[in-house]
Tab-separated table of C-alpha atoms in Angstrom:
chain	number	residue	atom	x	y	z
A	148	UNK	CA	-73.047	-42.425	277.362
A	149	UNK	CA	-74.158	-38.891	278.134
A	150	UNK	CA	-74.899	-36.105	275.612
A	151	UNK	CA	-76.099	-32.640	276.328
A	152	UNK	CA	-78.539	-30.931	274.375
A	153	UNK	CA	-75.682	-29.223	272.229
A	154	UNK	CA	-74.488	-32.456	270.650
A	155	UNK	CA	-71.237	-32.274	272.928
A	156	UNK	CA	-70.332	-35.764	274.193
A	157	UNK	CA	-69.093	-36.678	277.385
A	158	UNK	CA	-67.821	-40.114	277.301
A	159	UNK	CA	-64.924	-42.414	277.521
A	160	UNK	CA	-63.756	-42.760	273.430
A	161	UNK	CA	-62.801	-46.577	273.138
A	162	UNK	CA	-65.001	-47.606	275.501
A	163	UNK	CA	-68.430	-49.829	274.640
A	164	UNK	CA	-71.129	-48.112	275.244
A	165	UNK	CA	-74.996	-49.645	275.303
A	166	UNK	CA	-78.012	-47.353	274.393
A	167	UNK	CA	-81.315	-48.506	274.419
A	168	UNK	CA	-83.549	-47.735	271.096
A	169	UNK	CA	-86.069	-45.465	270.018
A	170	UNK	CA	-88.986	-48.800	270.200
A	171	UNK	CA	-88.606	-50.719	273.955
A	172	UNK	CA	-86.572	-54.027	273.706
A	173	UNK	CA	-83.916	-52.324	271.668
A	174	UNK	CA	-80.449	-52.203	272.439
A	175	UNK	CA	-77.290	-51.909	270.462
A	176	UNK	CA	-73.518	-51.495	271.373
A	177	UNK	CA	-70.966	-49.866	269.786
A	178	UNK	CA	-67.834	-48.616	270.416
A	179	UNK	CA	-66.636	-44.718	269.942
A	180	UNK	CA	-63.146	-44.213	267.999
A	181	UNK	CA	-63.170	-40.681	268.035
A	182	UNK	CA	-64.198	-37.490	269.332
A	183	UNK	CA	-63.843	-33.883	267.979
A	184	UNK	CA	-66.378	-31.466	269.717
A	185	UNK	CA	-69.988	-31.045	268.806
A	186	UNK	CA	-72.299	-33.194	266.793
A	187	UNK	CA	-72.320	-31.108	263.561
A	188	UNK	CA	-72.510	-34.101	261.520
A	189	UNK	CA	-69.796	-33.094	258.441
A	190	UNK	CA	-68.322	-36.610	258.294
A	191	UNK	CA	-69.796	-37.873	261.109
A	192	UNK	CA	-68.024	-36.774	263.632
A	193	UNK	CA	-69.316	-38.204	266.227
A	194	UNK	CA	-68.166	-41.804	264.412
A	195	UNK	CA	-70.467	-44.334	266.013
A	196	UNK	CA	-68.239	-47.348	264.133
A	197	UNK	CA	-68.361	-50.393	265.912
A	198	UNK	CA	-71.763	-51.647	265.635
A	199	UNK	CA	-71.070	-54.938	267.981
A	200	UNK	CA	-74.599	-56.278	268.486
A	201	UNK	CA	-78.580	-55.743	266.836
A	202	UNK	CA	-81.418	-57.115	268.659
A	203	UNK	CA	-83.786	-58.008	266.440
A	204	UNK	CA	-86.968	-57.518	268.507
A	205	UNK	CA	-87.405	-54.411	266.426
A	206	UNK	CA	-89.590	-56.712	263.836
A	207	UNK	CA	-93.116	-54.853	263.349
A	208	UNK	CA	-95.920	-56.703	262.113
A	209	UNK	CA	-98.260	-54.843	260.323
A	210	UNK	CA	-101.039	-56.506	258.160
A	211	UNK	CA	-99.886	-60.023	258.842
A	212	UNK	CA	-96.396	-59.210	257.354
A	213	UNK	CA	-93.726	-59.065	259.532
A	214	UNK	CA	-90.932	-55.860	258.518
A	215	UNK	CA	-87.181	-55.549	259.433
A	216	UNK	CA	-86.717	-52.467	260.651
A	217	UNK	CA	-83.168	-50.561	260.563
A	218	UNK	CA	-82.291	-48.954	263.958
A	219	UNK	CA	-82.274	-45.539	264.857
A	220	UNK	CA	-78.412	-44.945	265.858
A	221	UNK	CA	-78.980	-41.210	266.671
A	222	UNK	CA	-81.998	-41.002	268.500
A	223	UNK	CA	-81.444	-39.406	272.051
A	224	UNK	CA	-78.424	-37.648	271.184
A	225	UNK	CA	-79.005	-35.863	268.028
A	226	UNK	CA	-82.935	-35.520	268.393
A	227	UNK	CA	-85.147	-37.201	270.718
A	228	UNK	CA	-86.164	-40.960	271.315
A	229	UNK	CA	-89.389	-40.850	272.610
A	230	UNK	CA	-92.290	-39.735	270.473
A	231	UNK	CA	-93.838	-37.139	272.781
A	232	UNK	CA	-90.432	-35.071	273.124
A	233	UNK	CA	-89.723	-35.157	269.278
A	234	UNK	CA	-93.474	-33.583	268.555
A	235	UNK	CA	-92.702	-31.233	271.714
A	236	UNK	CA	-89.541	-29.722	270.121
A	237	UNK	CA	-90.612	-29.788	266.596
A	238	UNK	CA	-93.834	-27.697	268.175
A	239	UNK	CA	-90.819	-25.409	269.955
A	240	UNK	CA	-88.954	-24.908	267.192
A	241	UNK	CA	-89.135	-20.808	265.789
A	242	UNK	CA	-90.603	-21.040	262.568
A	243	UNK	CA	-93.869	-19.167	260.983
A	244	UNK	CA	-97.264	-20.822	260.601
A	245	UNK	CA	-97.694	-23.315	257.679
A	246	UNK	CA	-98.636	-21.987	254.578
A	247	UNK	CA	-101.997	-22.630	253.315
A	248	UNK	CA	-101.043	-23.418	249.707
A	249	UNK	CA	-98.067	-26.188	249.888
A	250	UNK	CA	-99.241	-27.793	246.761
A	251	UNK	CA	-96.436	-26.015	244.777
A	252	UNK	CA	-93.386	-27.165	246.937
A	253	UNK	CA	-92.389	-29.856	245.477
A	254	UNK	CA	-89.433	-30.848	247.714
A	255	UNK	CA	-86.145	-29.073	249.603
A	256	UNK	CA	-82.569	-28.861	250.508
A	257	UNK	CA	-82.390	-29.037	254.145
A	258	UNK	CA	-79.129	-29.624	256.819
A	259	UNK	CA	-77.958	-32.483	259.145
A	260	UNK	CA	-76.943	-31.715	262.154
A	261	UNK	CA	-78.310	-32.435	265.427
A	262	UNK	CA	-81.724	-30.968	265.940
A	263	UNK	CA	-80.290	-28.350	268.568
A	264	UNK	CA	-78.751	-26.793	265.947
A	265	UNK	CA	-80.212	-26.983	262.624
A	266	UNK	CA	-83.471	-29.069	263.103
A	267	UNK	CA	-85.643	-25.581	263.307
A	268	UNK	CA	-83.917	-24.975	259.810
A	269	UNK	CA	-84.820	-28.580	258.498
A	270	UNK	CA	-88.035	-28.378	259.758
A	271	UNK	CA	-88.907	-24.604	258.490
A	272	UNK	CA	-88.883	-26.427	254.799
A	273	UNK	CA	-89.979	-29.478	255.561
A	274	UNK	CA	-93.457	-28.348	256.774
A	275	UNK	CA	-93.818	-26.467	253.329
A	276	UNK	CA	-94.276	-29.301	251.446
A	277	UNK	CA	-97.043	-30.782	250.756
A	278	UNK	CA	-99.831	-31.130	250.493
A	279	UNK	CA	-99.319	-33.520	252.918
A	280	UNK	CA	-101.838	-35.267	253.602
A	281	UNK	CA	-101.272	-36.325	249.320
A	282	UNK	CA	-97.727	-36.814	249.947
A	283	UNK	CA	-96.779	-40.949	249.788
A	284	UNK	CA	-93.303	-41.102	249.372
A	285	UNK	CA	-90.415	-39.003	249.973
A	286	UNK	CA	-86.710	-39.697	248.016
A	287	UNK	CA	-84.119	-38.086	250.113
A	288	UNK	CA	-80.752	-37.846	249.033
A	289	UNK	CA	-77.674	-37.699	251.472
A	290	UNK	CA	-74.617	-39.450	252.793
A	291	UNK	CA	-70.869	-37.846	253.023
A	292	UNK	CA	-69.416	-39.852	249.709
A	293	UNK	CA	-66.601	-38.616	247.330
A	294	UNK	CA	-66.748	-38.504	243.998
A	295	UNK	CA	-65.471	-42.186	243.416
A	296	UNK	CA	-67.609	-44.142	246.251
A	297	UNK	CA	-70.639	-46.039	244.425
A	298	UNK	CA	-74.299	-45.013	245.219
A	299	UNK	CA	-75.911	-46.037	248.181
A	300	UNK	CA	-79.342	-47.289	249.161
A	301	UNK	CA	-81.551	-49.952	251.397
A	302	UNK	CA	-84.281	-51.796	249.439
A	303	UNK	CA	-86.132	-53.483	251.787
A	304	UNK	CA	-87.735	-53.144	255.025
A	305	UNK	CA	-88.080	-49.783	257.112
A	306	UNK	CA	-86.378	-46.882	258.757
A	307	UNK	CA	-87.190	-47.003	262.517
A	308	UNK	CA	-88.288	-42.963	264.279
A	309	UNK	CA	-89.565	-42.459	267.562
A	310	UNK	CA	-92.752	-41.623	266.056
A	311	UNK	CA	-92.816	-44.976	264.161
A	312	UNK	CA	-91.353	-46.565	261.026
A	313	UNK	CA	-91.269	-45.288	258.104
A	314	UNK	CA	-91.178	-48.083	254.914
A	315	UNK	CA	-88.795	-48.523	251.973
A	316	UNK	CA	-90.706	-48.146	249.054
A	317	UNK	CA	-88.937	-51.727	247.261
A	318	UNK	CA	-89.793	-50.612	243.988
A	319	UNK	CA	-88.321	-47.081	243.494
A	320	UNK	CA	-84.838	-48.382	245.765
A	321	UNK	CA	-84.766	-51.403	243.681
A	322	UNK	CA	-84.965	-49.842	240.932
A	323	UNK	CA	-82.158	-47.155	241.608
A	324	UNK	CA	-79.764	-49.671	242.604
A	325	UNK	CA	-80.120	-51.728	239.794
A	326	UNK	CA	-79.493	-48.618	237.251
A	327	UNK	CA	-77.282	-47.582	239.169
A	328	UNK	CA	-75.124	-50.695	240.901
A	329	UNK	CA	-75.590	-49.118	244.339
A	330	UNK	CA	-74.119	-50.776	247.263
A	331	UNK	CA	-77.328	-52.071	248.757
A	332	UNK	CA	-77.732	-51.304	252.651
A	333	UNK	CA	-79.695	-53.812	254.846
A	334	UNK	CA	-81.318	-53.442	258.004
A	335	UNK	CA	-78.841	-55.222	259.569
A	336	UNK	CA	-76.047	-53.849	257.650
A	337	UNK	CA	-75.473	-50.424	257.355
A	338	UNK	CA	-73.435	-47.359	258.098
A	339	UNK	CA	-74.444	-45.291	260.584
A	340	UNK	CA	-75.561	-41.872	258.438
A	341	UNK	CA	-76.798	-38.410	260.257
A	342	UNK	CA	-78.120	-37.258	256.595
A	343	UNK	CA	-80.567	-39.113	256.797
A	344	UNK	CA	-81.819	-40.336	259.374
A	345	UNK	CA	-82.221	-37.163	261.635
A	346	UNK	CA	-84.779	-35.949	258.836
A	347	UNK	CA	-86.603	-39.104	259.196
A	348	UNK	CA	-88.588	-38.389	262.292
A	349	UNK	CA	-89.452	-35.073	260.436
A	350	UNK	CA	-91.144	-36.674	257.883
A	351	UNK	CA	-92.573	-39.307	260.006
A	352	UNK	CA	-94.296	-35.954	261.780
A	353	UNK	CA	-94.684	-34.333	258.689
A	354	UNK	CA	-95.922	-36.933	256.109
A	355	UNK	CA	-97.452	-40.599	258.585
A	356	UNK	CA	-98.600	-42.351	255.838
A	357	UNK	CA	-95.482	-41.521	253.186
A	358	UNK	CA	-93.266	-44.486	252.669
A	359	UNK	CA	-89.598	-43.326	251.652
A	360	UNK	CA	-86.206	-43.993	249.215
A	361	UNK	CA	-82.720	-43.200	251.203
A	362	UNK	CA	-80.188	-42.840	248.445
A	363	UNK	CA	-76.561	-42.176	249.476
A	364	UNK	CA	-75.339	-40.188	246.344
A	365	UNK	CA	-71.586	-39.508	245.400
A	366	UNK	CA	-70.093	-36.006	244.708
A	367	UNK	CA	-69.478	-36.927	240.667
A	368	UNK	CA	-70.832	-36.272	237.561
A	369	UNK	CA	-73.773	-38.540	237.871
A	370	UNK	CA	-75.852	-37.258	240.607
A	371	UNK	CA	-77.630	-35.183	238.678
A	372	UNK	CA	-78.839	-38.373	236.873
A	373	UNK	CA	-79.322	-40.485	239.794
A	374	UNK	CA	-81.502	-37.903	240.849
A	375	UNK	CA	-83.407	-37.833	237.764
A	376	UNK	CA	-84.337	-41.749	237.143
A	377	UNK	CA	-85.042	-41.846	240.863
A	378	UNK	CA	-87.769	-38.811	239.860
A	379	UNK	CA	-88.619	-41.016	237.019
A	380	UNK	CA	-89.248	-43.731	238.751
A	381	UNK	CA	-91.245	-42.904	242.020
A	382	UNK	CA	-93.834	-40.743	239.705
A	383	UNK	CA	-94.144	-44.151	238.070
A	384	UNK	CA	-94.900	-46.184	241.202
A	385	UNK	CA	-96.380	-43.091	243.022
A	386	UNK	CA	-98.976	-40.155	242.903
A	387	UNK	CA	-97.548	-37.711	245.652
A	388	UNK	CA	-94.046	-37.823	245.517
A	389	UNK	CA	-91.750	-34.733	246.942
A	390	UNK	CA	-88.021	-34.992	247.668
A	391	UNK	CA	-85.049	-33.669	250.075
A	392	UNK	CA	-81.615	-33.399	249.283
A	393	UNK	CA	-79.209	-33.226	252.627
A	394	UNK	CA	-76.767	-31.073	253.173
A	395	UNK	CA	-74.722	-28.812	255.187
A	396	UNK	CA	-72.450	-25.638	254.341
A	397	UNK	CA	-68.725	-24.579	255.211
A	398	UNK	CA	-67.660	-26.167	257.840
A	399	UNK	CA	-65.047	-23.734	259.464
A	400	UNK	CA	-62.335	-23.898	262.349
A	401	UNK	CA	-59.430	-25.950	263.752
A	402	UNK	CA	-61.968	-28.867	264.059
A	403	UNK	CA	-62.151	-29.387	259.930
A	404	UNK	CA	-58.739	-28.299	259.112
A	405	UNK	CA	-59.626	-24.724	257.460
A	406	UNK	CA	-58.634	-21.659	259.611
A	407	UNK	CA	-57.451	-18.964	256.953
A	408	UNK	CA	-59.567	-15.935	258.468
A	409	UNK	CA	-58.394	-16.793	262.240
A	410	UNK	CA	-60.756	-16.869	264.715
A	411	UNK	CA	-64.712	-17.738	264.140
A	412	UNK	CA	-65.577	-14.585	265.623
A	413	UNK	CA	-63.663	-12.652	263.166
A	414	UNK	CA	-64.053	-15.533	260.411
A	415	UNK	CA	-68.092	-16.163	260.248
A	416	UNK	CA	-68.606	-12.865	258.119
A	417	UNK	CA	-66.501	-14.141	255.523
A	418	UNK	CA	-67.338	-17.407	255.505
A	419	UNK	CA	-70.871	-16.556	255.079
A	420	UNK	CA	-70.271	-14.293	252.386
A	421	UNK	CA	-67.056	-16.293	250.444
A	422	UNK	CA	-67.906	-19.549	250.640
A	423	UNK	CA	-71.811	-20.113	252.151
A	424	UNK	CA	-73.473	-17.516	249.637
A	425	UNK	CA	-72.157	-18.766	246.329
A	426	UNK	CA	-73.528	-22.242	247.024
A	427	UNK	CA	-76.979	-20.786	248.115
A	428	UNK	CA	-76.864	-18.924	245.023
A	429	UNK	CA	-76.089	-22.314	242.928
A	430	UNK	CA	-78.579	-23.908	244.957
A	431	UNK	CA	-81.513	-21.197	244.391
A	432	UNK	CA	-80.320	-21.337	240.467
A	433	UNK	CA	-81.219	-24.877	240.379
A	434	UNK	CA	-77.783	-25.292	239.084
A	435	UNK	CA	-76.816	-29.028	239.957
A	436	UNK	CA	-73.209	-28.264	237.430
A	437	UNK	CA	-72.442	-25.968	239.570
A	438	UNK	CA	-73.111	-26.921	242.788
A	439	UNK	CA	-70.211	-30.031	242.268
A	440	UNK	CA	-68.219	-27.238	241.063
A	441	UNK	CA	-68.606	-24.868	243.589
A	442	UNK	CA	-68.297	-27.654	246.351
A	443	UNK	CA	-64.881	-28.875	245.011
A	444	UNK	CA	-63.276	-25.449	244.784
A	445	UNK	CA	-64.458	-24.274	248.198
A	446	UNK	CA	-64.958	-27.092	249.950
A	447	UNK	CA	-68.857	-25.613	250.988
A	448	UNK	CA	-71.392	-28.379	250.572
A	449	UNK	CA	-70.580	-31.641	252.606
A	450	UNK	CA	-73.046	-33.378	250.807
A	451	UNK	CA	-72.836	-32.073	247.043
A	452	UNK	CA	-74.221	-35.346	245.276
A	453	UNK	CA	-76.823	-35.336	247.314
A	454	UNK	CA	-77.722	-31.257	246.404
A	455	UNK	CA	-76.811	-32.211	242.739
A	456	UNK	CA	-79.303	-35.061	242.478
A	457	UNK	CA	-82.273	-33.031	244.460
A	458	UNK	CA	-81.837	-30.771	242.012
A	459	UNK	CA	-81.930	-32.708	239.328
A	460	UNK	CA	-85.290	-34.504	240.660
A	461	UNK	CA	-86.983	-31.884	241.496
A	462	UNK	CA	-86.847	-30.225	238.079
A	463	UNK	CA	-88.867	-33.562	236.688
A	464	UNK	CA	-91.374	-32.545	239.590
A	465	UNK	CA	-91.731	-29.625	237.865
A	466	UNK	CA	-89.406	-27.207	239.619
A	467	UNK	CA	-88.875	-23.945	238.097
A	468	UNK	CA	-87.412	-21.614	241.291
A	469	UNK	CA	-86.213	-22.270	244.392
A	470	UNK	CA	-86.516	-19.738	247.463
A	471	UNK	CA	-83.679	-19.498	250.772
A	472	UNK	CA	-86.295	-20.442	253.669
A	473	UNK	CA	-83.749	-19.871	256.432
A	474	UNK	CA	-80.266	-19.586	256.907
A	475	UNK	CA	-78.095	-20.350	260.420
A	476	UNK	CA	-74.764	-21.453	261.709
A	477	UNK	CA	-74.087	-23.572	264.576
A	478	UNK	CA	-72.144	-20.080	266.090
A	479	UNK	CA	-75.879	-18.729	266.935
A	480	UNK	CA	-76.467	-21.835	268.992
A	481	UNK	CA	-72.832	-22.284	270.258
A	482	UNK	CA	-69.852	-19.186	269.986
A	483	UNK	CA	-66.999	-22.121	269.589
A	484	UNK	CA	-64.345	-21.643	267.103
A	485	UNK	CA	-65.352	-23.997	264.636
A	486	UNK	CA	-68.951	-24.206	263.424
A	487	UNK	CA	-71.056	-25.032	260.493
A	488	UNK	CA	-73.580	-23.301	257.790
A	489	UNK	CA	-77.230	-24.802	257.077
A	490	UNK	CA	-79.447	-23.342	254.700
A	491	UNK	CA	-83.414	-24.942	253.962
A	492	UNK	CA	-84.234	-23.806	250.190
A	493	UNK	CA	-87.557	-24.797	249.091
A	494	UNK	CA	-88.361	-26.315	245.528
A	495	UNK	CA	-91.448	-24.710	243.821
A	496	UNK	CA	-93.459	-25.087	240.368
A	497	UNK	CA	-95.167	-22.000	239.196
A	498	UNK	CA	-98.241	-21.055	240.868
């Protein structure tokens, strides 16, 4: 399996491929149905289905207890899968100094695709949260589900990074699921997801010692709740919590089926201003309503549940405002005619 720095794969689709994992003795095998251009992540694209075989040397014992860890699917494709690259390009990427006050950011809406194209964006909110070194857990909301799909999250074990796992903190997922009758993930059963997981080395960088909740959340009426009791209950179990809600923008060209302004070089204007804008502006109202409203009507928020319910949770952090950190489409990175909008927007209390 070869993939360029881009996210464009060069493969044969139906073909089993093997990939070794981010940690040595890891290997897994799956087979590609599909292929439709670049790794921009909007409903996977990239559709890494088949998961045929798990090795499950990736046990790590720590303390005397031994933890199942979930593989990393994406690693050396959509970011990098050794340690040492993945600080090296998060070092690269073009983004201003930290701030020195970060104890008002309480968490961030950041996007998903592969770290060649968005992960400076990601990472230019990411590093504003803090303070880190009193940050302990991190809910992050993703996952491309309609309106009717159930909740999703994993309540045991860990989420492997090439900078090292990063543990499920039981009591917050358990507690989600059961409110919420979530379809509960495993480590050895899942769906491979690019909302989450290419954040998770981030925030293994970011935040070493935080333990995490992955909640898949739905496009309906109740993320904004399931992003509220999941608030609820990590301050309960936790003293430095902080959130992320994952997301990309419009996703535009022949590639997604929406082509009304013609070309992308003629197109990106208007999509930024028609369709990309109004959900930043939802987004920097703190608006969760409207974001699930905007999304349906315009079709510019992959990931809408997952905006709604960061919303929602970071108010009970104490959210008042939210601030646009950065804004990009994958047409800076790559002049194709279909590409994508990210946007990081940073959660803050009053100073």
């Amino acid at each position: 399996m070869k993939v360029d720095r881009r996210g464009w794969l060069a493969w044969n689709p139906g073909r089993p491929h093997r990939q070794r994992g981010a940690h040595a003795g890891a290997e897994r095998i799956f087979t590609i149905r599909t292929l439709t251009g670049p790794c921009d992540g909007r409903w996977f694209v990239c559709h890494l289905a088949e998961r045929v075989t798990t090795n499950r040397s990736l046990s790590n014992r720590t303390g005397g207890k031994t933890m199942q860890i979930r593989q990393a699917m994406l690693a050396g494709s959509w970011y990098p899968a050794v340690a040492s690259r993945c600080r090296a390009e998060i070092a690269a990427f073009p983004v201003g100094s930290d701030p020195e006050d970060q104890s008002h950011v309480v968490g961030a809406i950041v996007p998903h695709a592969g770290w060649y194209y968005s992960g400076h964006v990601a990472w230019d909110a990411i590093r504003q949260i803090g303070p880190r070194k009193d940050v302990d857990l991190i809910v992050v909301f993703g996952m491309h589900l309609p309106g009717y799909a159930a909740p999703v999250v994993m309540t045991q074990g860990a989420w492997e990074t090439p900078l090292g796992p990063l543990p499920v903190h039981e009591a917050v997922a358990k507690a989600v699921s059961e409110r919420f009758s979530c379809v509960i993930e495993t480590t050895e059963r899942f769906s491979p997801d690019n909302t989450i997981e290419v954040q998770l080395p981030l925030i293994r960088h970011a935040f070493p010692n935080a333990s995490i909740v992955g909640i898949g959340v739905p496009a309906s009426p109740d993320a904004a709740a399931i992003g509220r009791f999941a608030a609820e209950q990590a301050l309960r179990h936790a003293s430095g919590v902080r959130i992320l809600g994952s997301t990309d923008l419009t996703h535009y060209g022949p590639n997604y089926g929406f082509t009304d302004y013609g070309r992308a070089a003629n197109a990106i204007e208007i999509v930024k201003r028609e369709h990309d804008l109004p959900m930043i502006e939802a987004m920097l109202a703190l608006d969760a309503e409207r974001v699930l409203r905007l999304a349906a009507e315009k079709q510019n928020a992959c990931c809408a549940g997952a905006v709604a319910a960061a919303i929602a949770a970071a108010k009970v952090l104490g959210a008042k405002k939210a601030r646009l950190v950065r804004y990009a489409t994958s047409y800076e990175r790559h002049a194709a005619d279909s590409f994508v909008g990210y946007a990081a927007v940073c959660f803050e209390r009053e100073s």
